[in-house]
Structures are given as C-alpha cells and as structure tokens.
Amino acid sequence: MSNAASSPLPLRPRIHVLATGGTIAGAHTGGAPGSYRSATLSIETLVGAVPQIAEMADLALEQVAQVGSQDMDDALWLELARRAGAALAPPGVAGLVITHGTDTMEETAYFLSLAVKTTKPMVLVGAMRPANAISADGPMNLYNAIAVACDPGATSQGALVVANDEIHHARAVSKTNTTQVGTFHSINQGLAGLVNQGRVHWFGPAGTQHTLASEFSADARSTLPRVEIVFAHAGMDRTLIDAAVAAGAEGIVIAGVGSGNLHALARTAAAEAAAKGICIVRASRTGGGMVERSVEVDDDRFGFVAAGDLNPQKARVLLKLALTRTHSPALIQEMFDRY
Ligand code: GLU
C-alpha cells in the first residue's frame, strides 16, 4: 500500500550561494531602451523569482558584494576565495553557486579554480539580460547552476561557469559577444557539459591542475602582484610597456598579434623589462589557438614565457598567482604548462 502522502520530503542537497551582483541582479530602471543598472536586486529576490529551486536544494544565501563585474578587483577576488572556502568547508554543504556579472566571470572563475581548496562543486552563473528584461535569461541560468552544483559529476572539476544551457570549465571559457545570451564559449577545449532544465550531462574532466592540486592560496593575502596587459597592434612601439614598468608592474602580459608576436620596438622594451626581473608573458589577441615557445620570438633568448592557450586576461590571473610564488621565468613557464 502506498504511503506517499505521509512520506517526508526527500533530503535535498545543501547549496551555498554567494552573490556578487552583475546583470543577473540588474534591472531596467527607465531611460533609454535597453539601458539598465547592473547589481541592483538582492540574492533573495533573484532566488524568490524561481520557486522551483526550493524543490531541488536547500539554499543558504550570502550577499558578498553588489557590483558590475567590471569592478571586480584583487581584494574582492581574495575575499571571494576565502568565503568560498569557508562556505564549502562544512561536511553538510554539497556545493557552491556564485552569481556574478558576465564581463569578468571567466577571470574570477579561473582565479577561484586556482585558489580555493575543495573537491566540491563551485559554479559561477550570470545573465546577459537584466532580471526584468523581455525573455530574461537569469532565472533559467540560476536554476541550471543550482542543478549543476547538486550534481555529483561537478565534483573535482574546479570552478565551472553555467549559462545558456552550457557548462564550461573555468580555464577554457571566454565571453565572446557583447549582448547575446550564448556569449560564453570554451574555444579550444570544448564544453564540460550541458544542462537542460536541470538535467545535467557531462562530457569530460578539466584537463589541467586546479583546486586541491594547485599550489596557490588566497589565505593570509590582502594584495596580489601588479600585472598589466598590453595590447599589441600594427605600428606598436614601446610606450605602453615602458609605462607598465614605470607603474611598478611585476609582470606584463602581451596580448600579442597572431601567435603572441609584437613589434620589434615593443619586443626590445619587453626584453629590457625581463632583464630587470619583470615577467613577460606572451599571449594572443586572436581568441583561439596556442602561443608556443620560441616559434617567431626567441623566448629563451629574451627570457619570456609563452601563455599556451590561455587568453590574455586569464594569463594575467595565472601570472598574478605565479608571482606570489616565484619570479623565475622558467618556473612560471612550467606553471603555464601545468595550470
Ligand atoms: N557589466 C555587467 C557585469 O559584468 C554586465 C555584464 C553582465 O553581467 O552580463 O556585471
């Protein structure tokens, strides 16, 4: 005989949510069509708009910040990493979801993947349209992010990004479009998985070291080394590299043309900086492919590091963390090969 009516509700996983703002918490507040203010609504309001989430998970909600992700900085990254670690520490917590603006989500995700010590799911989620836009994408993205955080397949994957029914590894994902809901792409390595209305499908593990296998930590740090990105172009000279050195950069990422190339004038400035102990990493402005050592630029001669398939903004994240451990270009090159 069925006793369904008196059965207790099945135990739901406990998921911690850290909110930081972004367009997922944004609202059109009048004015020009399409204009809006990001980081306006509380996490309680966002979750309250998706009552189906309560059937899936028990949530603990924590508002860490309320910013557009263009305002993310080192202090907030360090704070977020510490809060993420603390939130995931209790044995009863199954996973973590972080709401975040999409502009710099890939950088925060990669930072957390390298700085938080956990095997538990850590899922970043945002939206391209504000919460009160026509066909807002935030509610389904949030629902799917919670589903991914509840899923055992998200264990030991490092940080993940969920949007537009897709699951991306932190290291692989990049924002590629200013407005479309399908803005995120994992360009070189492909998707971690798909999530359709809470149903999760996995395609493969993260290919590089992260979380427990990472040597980096946010603990006991209040700052990170200064690293600038210099964008290469036809007609480039040495001005911006010299400016970065003068500003006190410990590292410079070149968003190089093609496979991390830069004009001879800029290369001379970069080699002079490297000789002074400033770490020069060559990445590519193209958005895809590898920057390998010593193809057109003699990295051994100039003391440069090749970024592999990390885009310039992610190369900057890794270089900041790397410089907390060493200033040796050879050791930093190994880190770029490993993380
Ligand atoms: N600037 C906003 C942010 O990154 C807009 C992007 C978004 O969240 O979709 O927070």
Short mmCIF file of C-alpha atoms and ligand atoms in Angstrom, two decimals:
data_model
loop_
_atom_site.label_atom_id
_atom_site.label_comp_id
_atom_site.label_asym_id
_atom_site.label_seq_id
_atom_site.Cartn_x
_atom_site.Cartn_y
_atom_site.Cartn_z
CA MET A 1 0.00 0.00 0.00
CA SER A 2 1.36 3.40 -0.92
CA ASN A 3 2.13 5.72 1.93
CA ALA A 4 3.22 8.55 -0.36
CA ALA A 5 1.02 11.22 1.19
CA SER A 6 2.71 10.90 4.59
CA SER A 7 6.28 10.35 3.30
CA PRO A 8 8.78 13.00 4.33
CA LEU A 9 10.20 15.14 1.54
CA PRO A 10 13.41 13.62 0.16
CA LEU A 11 16.54 15.20 1.58
CA ARG A 12 17.71 17.97 -0.71
CA PRO A 13 21.38 18.90 -1.10
CA ARG A 14 22.50 21.99 0.81
CA ILE A 15 23.90 24.59 -1.60
CA HIS A 16 25.55 27.81 -0.50
CA VAL A 17 25.04 30.85 -2.75
CA LEU A 18 27.44 33.78 -2.78
CA ALA A 19 26.05 36.82 -4.63
CA THR A 20 28.28 39.50 -6.14
CA GLY A 21 25.91 41.47 -8.42
CA GLY A 22 26.08 41.63 -12.21
CA THR A 23 23.35 41.84 -14.80
CA ILE A 24 21.65 38.78 -13.36
CA ALA A 25 20.82 41.15 -10.48
CA GLY A 26 20.26 44.09 -12.83
CA ALA A 27 17.08 45.97 -13.63
CA HIS A 28 15.88 48.32 -16.33
CA THR A 29 15.06 51.47 -14.42
CA GLY A 30 13.60 53.64 -17.20
CA GLY A 31 15.54 55.86 -19.57
CA ALA A 32 16.86 54.77 -22.96
CA PRO A 33 15.57 51.45 -24.37
CA GLY A 34 17.91 48.66 -23.32
CA SER A 35 19.60 50.72 -20.63
CA TYR A 36 19.74 49.23 -17.15
CA ARG A 37 21.66 49.24 -13.91
CA SER A 38 23.50 46.04 -13.02
CA ALA A 39 23.87 44.81 -9.40
CA THR A 40 20.51 46.16 -8.19
CA LEU A 41 18.48 43.21 -6.85
CA SER A 42 19.31 41.13 -3.77
CA ILE A 43 20.06 37.43 -3.97
CA GLU A 44 16.85 36.77 -2.01
CA THR A 45 14.88 38.47 -4.81
CA LEU A 46 16.67 36.50 -7.55
CA VAL A 47 16.08 33.15 -5.85
CA GLY A 48 12.50 34.11 -4.96
CA ALA A 49 11.76 34.54 -8.67
CA VAL A 50 12.50 30.84 -9.28
CA PRO A 51 10.37 28.88 -6.76
CA GLN A 52 11.29 25.59 -8.47
CA ILE A 53 14.77 25.88 -6.94
CA ALA A 54 13.33 25.12 -3.48
CA GLU A 55 12.21 21.68 -4.72
CA MET A 56 15.78 20.88 -5.75
CA ALA A 57 18.03 22.23 -2.99
CA ASP A 58 18.20 23.88 0.42
CA LEU A 59 19.92 27.20 -0.07
CA ALA A 60 21.96 29.40 2.23
CA LEU A 61 22.20 32.88 0.72
CA GLU A 62 25.06 35.34 1.27
CA GLN A 63 25.49 38.72 -0.44
CA VAL A 64 29.26 39.26 -0.68
CA ALA A 65 29.20 42.31 -2.94
CA GLN A 66 26.84 44.20 -5.24
CA VAL A 67 28.92 45.25 -8.25
CA GLY A 68 29.03 45.09 -12.01
CA SER A 69 31.86 42.66 -12.68
CA GLN A 70 33.87 45.39 -14.43
CA ASP A 71 34.54 46.50 -10.83
CA MET A 72 35.95 43.14 -9.69
CA ASP A 73 39.44 43.54 -8.29
CA ASP A 74 42.14 41.69 -6.38
CA ALA A 75 40.66 42.47 -2.96
CA LEU A 76 37.25 41.11 -3.96
CA TRP A 77 38.80 38.02 -5.57
CA LEU A 78 40.71 37.26 -2.38
CA GLU A 79 37.62 37.84 -0.25
CA LEU A 80 35.50 35.67 -2.54
CA ALA A 81 38.05 32.86 -2.47
CA ARG A 82 38.12 32.89 1.33
CA ARG A 83 34.31 32.99 1.57
CA ALA A 84 34.02 30.17 -0.98
CA GLY A 85 36.43 28.02 1.03
CA ALA A 86 34.58 28.75 4.27
CA ALA A 87 31.17 28.10 2.72
CA LEU A 88 32.26 24.72 1.33
CA ALA A 89 34.06 23.53 4.47
CA PRO A 90 31.08 22.16 6.47
CA PRO A 91 30.51 18.47 5.62
CA GLY A 92 26.78 19.09 5.12
CA VAL A 93 27.29 21.59 2.29
CA ALA A 94 27.15 19.89 -1.11
CA GLY A 95 28.23 22.73 -3.36
CA LEU A 96 28.56 26.43 -4.07
CA VAL A 97 26.93 28.77 -6.60
CA ILE A 98 28.29 32.28 -7.18
CA THR A 99 26.22 34.87 -9.01
CA HIS A 100 28.48 37.22 -10.96
CA GLY A 101 28.50 39.66 -13.86
CA THR A 102 29.48 38.11 -17.15
CA ASP A 103 32.11 40.71 -18.14
CA THR A 104 34.89 39.28 -15.97
CA MET A 105 33.31 35.99 -14.93
CA GLU A 106 35.95 33.97 -16.77
CA GLU A 107 38.71 35.66 -14.76
CA THR A 108 37.03 35.18 -11.39
CA ALA A 109 36.20 31.56 -12.23
CA TYR A 110 39.82 30.81 -13.16
CA PHE A 111 41.09 32.61 -10.05
CA LEU A 112 38.79 30.59 -7.78
CA SER A 113 39.68 27.38 -9.58
CA LEU A 114 43.33 28.03 -8.71
CA ALA A 115 42.91 29.50 -5.21
CA VAL A 116 40.11 27.54 -3.47
CA LYS A 117 40.95 24.17 -1.91
CA THR A 118 37.94 21.95 -2.43
CA THR A 119 36.65 18.99 -4.39
CA LYS A 120 33.07 20.20 -4.09
CA PRO A 121 31.14 21.80 -6.97
CA MET A 122 31.81 25.52 -7.42
CA VAL A 123 29.57 27.05 -10.09
CA LEU A 124 29.54 30.63 -11.36
CA VAL A 125 26.43 31.94 -13.05
CA GLY A 126 25.29 35.20 -14.59
CA ALA A 127 22.94 36.57 -17.19
CA MET A 128 23.17 38.73 -20.26
CA ARG A 129 19.77 40.34 -19.77
CA PRO A 130 18.64 42.15 -16.65
CA ALA A 131 16.10 40.46 -14.40
CA ASN A 132 13.12 42.48 -15.71
CA ALA A 133 14.08 42.37 -19.42
CA ILE A 134 11.92 40.66 -22.05
CA SER A 135 12.99 36.99 -22.01
CA ALA A 136 15.43 37.38 -19.14
CA ASP A 137 17.98 34.57 -19.12
CA GLY A 138 18.88 34.82 -15.43
CA PRO A 139 16.16 32.62 -13.88
CA MET A 140 16.90 29.54 -16.02
CA ASN A 141 20.65 30.08 -15.73
CA LEU A 142 20.30 30.21 -11.94
CA TYR A 143 18.10 27.11 -11.86
CA ASN A 144 20.59 25.23 -14.03
CA ALA A 145 23.55 26.42 -11.95
CA ILE A 146 21.94 25.05 -8.77
CA ALA A 147 21.25 21.77 -10.58
CA VAL A 148 24.90 21.53 -11.63
CA ALA A 149 26.07 22.32 -8.08
CA CYS A 150 23.84 19.48 -6.79
CA ASP A 151 25.21 17.01 -9.33
CA PRO A 152 27.99 14.62 -8.19
CA GLY A 153 29.54 14.96 -11.66
CA ALA A 154 30.55 18.52 -10.76
CA THR A 155 32.91 17.16 -8.09
CA SER A 156 36.63 17.76 -8.71
CA GLN A 157 36.01 19.83 -11.85
CA GLY A 158 37.42 23.10 -10.48
CA ALA A 159 35.21 26.15 -10.93
CA LEU A 160 32.52 25.87 -13.61
CA VAL A 161 30.54 28.51 -15.50
CA VAL A 162 26.89 27.81 -16.33
CA ALA A 163 24.93 29.86 -18.87
CA ASN A 164 22.68 29.26 -21.86
CA ASP A 165 22.27 25.52 -21.06
CA GLU A 166 26.04 25.01 -21.21
CA ILE A 167 28.63 24.06 -18.58
CA HIS A 168 32.16 25.37 -19.08
CA HIS A 169 35.43 24.73 -17.28
CA ALA A 170 36.85 27.91 -15.75
CA ARG A 171 40.11 27.66 -17.65
CA ALA A 172 38.50 27.16 -21.04
CA VAL A 173 35.60 29.61 -21.05
CA SER A 174 35.59 33.08 -22.55
CA LYS A 175 32.97 35.78 -23.08
CA THR A 176 32.82 36.30 -26.84
CA ASN A 177 29.84 38.56 -27.53
CA THR A 178 28.67 41.85 -26.04
CA THR A 179 24.95 41.09 -25.87
CA GLN A 180 23.95 37.57 -26.94
CA VAL A 181 22.83 35.02 -24.33
CA GLY A 182 25.16 32.49 -25.98
CA THR A 183 28.16 34.69 -25.26
CA PHE A 184 30.26 32.05 -23.48
CA HIS A 185 32.41 29.67 -25.47
CA SER A 186 35.05 27.14 -24.46
CA ILE A 187 37.12 27.83 -27.50
CA ASN A 188 40.00 25.36 -27.56
CA GLN A 189 38.82 22.58 -25.28
CA GLY A 190 35.07 22.24 -25.73
CA LEU A 191 32.27 22.08 -23.20
CA ALA A 192 32.39 20.48 -19.76
CA GLY A 193 28.76 19.51 -20.29
CA LEU A 194 25.19 20.55 -20.99
CA VAL A 195 22.33 21.28 -18.62
CA ASN A 196 18.78 21.32 -19.88
CA GLN A 197 16.11 22.46 -17.39
CA GLY A 198 18.13 20.98 -14.56
CA ARG A 199 19.12 17.75 -16.33
CA VAL A 200 22.90 17.52 -16.37
CA HIS A 201 25.14 15.77 -18.93
CA TRP A 202 28.94 15.62 -18.59
CA PHE A 203 31.43 15.42 -21.46
CA GLY A 204 34.84 15.37 -19.78
CA PRO A 205 37.02 16.46 -16.86
CA ALA A 206 39.14 19.61 -16.64
CA GLY A 207 42.47 18.87 -18.31
CA THR A 208 44.80 20.90 -16.06
CA GLN A 209 45.58 21.16 -12.34
CA HIS A 210 43.29 23.16 -10.08
CA THR A 211 41.87 23.44 -6.53
CA LEU A 212 43.46 20.73 -4.35
CA ALA A 213 46.25 20.17 -6.88
CA SER A 214 47.01 23.91 -7.07
CA GLU A 215 49.89 25.44 -5.11
CA PHE A 216 48.17 28.85 -4.87
CA SER A 217 46.10 30.19 -2.00
CA ALA A 218 44.18 33.31 -1.05
CA ASP A 219 44.75 32.76 2.67
CA ALA A 220 46.58 35.48 4.58
CA ARG A 221 46.92 37.68 1.50
CA SER A 222 45.49 41.19 1.19
CA THR A 223 47.07 42.04 -2.17
CA LEU A 224 48.31 40.36 -5.34
CA PRO A 225 51.27 41.36 -7.51
CA ARG A 226 50.59 44.03 -10.13
CA VAL A 227 50.28 42.61 -13.65
CA GLU A 228 49.35 44.71 -16.68
CA ILE A 229 48.07 43.62 -20.08
CA VAL A 230 49.47 45.45 -23.13
CA PHE A 231 47.50 45.03 -26.37
CA ALA A 232 49.69 44.62 -29.45
CA HIS A 233 48.83 46.11 -32.85
CA ALA A 234 50.36 47.20 -36.13
CA GLY A 235 52.55 50.21 -35.52
CA MET A 236 53.06 49.36 -31.84
CA ASP A 237 56.00 50.98 -30.10
CA ARG A 238 57.46 50.64 -26.63
CA THR A 239 55.41 53.34 -24.88
CA LEU A 240 52.90 51.15 -23.02
CA ILE A 241 55.45 48.55 -21.95
CA ASP A 242 57.62 51.31 -20.51
CA ALA A 243 54.54 52.78 -18.82
CA ALA A 244 53.70 49.42 -17.22
CA VAL A 245 57.26 49.11 -15.93
CA ALA A 246 57.15 52.68 -14.58
CA ALA A 247 53.84 51.88 -12.83
CA GLY A 248 55.54 49.11 -10.88
CA ALA A 249 54.26 46.04 -12.73
CA GLU A 250 55.88 42.79 -11.59
CA GLY A 251 54.53 41.12 -14.70
CA ILE A 252 53.27 42.13 -18.15
CA VAL A 253 51.04 40.03 -20.39
CA ILE A 254 51.35 40.92 -24.06
CA ALA A 255 48.05 40.39 -25.90
CA GLY A 256 50.17 39.71 -28.94
CA VAL A 257 49.24 39.70 -32.61
CA GLY A 258 48.90 36.21 -34.09
CA SER A 259 50.79 33.66 -32.04
CA GLY A 260 51.86 36.20 -29.42
CA ASN A 261 54.02 38.40 -31.65
CA LEU A 262 54.88 42.03 -31.05
CA HIS A 263 56.67 44.79 -32.96
CA ALA A 264 60.47 44.83 -32.67
CA LEU A 265 60.37 48.13 -30.73
CA ALA A 266 57.98 46.67 -28.17
CA ARG A 267 59.92 43.40 -28.06
CA THR A 268 63.09 45.32 -27.20
CA ALA A 269 61.27 47.09 -24.35
CA ALA A 270 59.86 43.76 -23.14
CA ALA A 271 63.31 42.14 -23.22
CA GLU A 272 64.73 45.04 -21.20
CA ALA A 273 61.92 44.63 -18.67
CA ALA A 274 62.56 40.88 -18.47
CA ALA A 275 66.24 41.55 -17.82
CA LYS A 276 65.15 43.66 -14.82
CA GLY A 277 63.14 40.73 -13.41
CA ILE A 278 59.69 41.68 -14.71
CA CYS A 279 57.95 38.58 -16.02
CA ILE A 280 56.84 38.93 -19.65
CA VAL A 281 54.13 36.51 -20.81
CA ARG A 282 53.21 36.31 -24.49
CA ALA A 283 49.53 35.55 -25.13
CA SER A 284 47.43 36.14 -28.23
CA ARG A 285 44.76 38.69 -29.07
CA THR A 286 43.21 36.28 -31.62
CA GLY A 287 40.89 34.48 -29.21
CA GLY A 288 41.95 30.95 -30.13
CA GLY A 289 44.90 28.62 -30.58
CA MET A 290 48.24 28.16 -28.86
CA VAL A 291 51.11 30.51 -28.18
CA GLU A 292 54.07 28.13 -28.17
CA ARG A 293 57.61 28.87 -27.06
CA SER A 294 60.19 30.19 -29.49
CA VAL A 295 58.32 30.00 -32.82
CA GLU A 296 58.87 33.53 -34.18
CA VAL A 297 60.00 35.08 -30.90
CA ASP A 298 63.06 33.56 -29.21
CA ASP A 299 61.68 33.18 -25.68
CA ASP A 300 64.87 31.53 -24.43
CA ARG A 301 66.96 34.49 -25.55
CA PHE A 302 64.60 37.19 -24.26
CA GLY A 303 63.52 35.44 -21.04
CA PHE A 304 59.83 35.40 -21.97
CA VAL A 305 57.04 32.98 -21.05
CA ALA A 306 54.57 31.58 -23.61
CA ALA A 307 50.92 31.52 -22.49
CA GLY A 308 49.84 28.37 -24.36
CA ASP A 309 46.09 28.55 -24.91
CA LEU A 310 45.34 30.93 -22.03
CA ASN A 311 43.85 34.18 -23.31
CA PRO A 312 45.48 37.41 -22.09
CA GLN A 313 43.03 38.06 -19.26
CA LYS A 314 43.44 34.52 -17.90
CA ALA A 315 47.19 34.63 -18.41
CA ARG A 316 47.10 37.71 -16.17
CA VAL A 317 45.23 35.79 -13.45
CA LEU A 318 47.75 32.93 -13.50
CA LEU A 319 50.72 35.30 -13.64
CA LYS A 320 49.47 37.21 -10.57
CA LEU A 321 49.24 33.96 -8.63
CA ALA A 322 52.51 32.64 -10.04
CA LEU A 323 54.32 35.80 -8.89
CA THR A 324 53.22 35.09 -5.33
CA ARG A 325 55.50 32.01 -5.52
CA THR A 326 58.41 32.88 -7.80
CA HIS A 327 59.79 35.41 -10.30
CA SER A 328 61.72 32.80 -12.29
CA PRO A 329 60.51 32.76 -15.94
CA ALA A 330 61.47 29.08 -16.19
CA LEU A 331 59.34 28.10 -13.18
CA ILE A 332 56.50 30.35 -14.33
CA GLN A 333 56.63 28.69 -17.76
CA GLU A 334 56.16 25.33 -16.03
CA MET A 335 53.14 26.76 -14.20
CA PHE A 336 51.65 27.91 -17.51
CA ASP A 337 52.13 24.40 -18.85
CA ARG A 338 50.53 22.83 -15.74
CA TYR A 339 47.60 25.08 -14.76
N1 GLU B 1 28.86 44.89 -16.79
C1 GLU B 1 27.96 43.90 -16.33
C2 GLU B 1 28.71 42.87 -15.47
O1 GLU B 1 29.61 42.23 -15.86
C3 GLU B 1 27.26 43.40 -17.49
C4 GLU B 1 27.51 42.04 -17.91
C5 GLU B 1 26.62 41.01 -17.30
O2 GLU B 1 26.54 40.82 -16.12
O3 GLU B 1 26.03 40.35 -18.12
O4 GLU B 1 28.38 42.77 -14.33
#
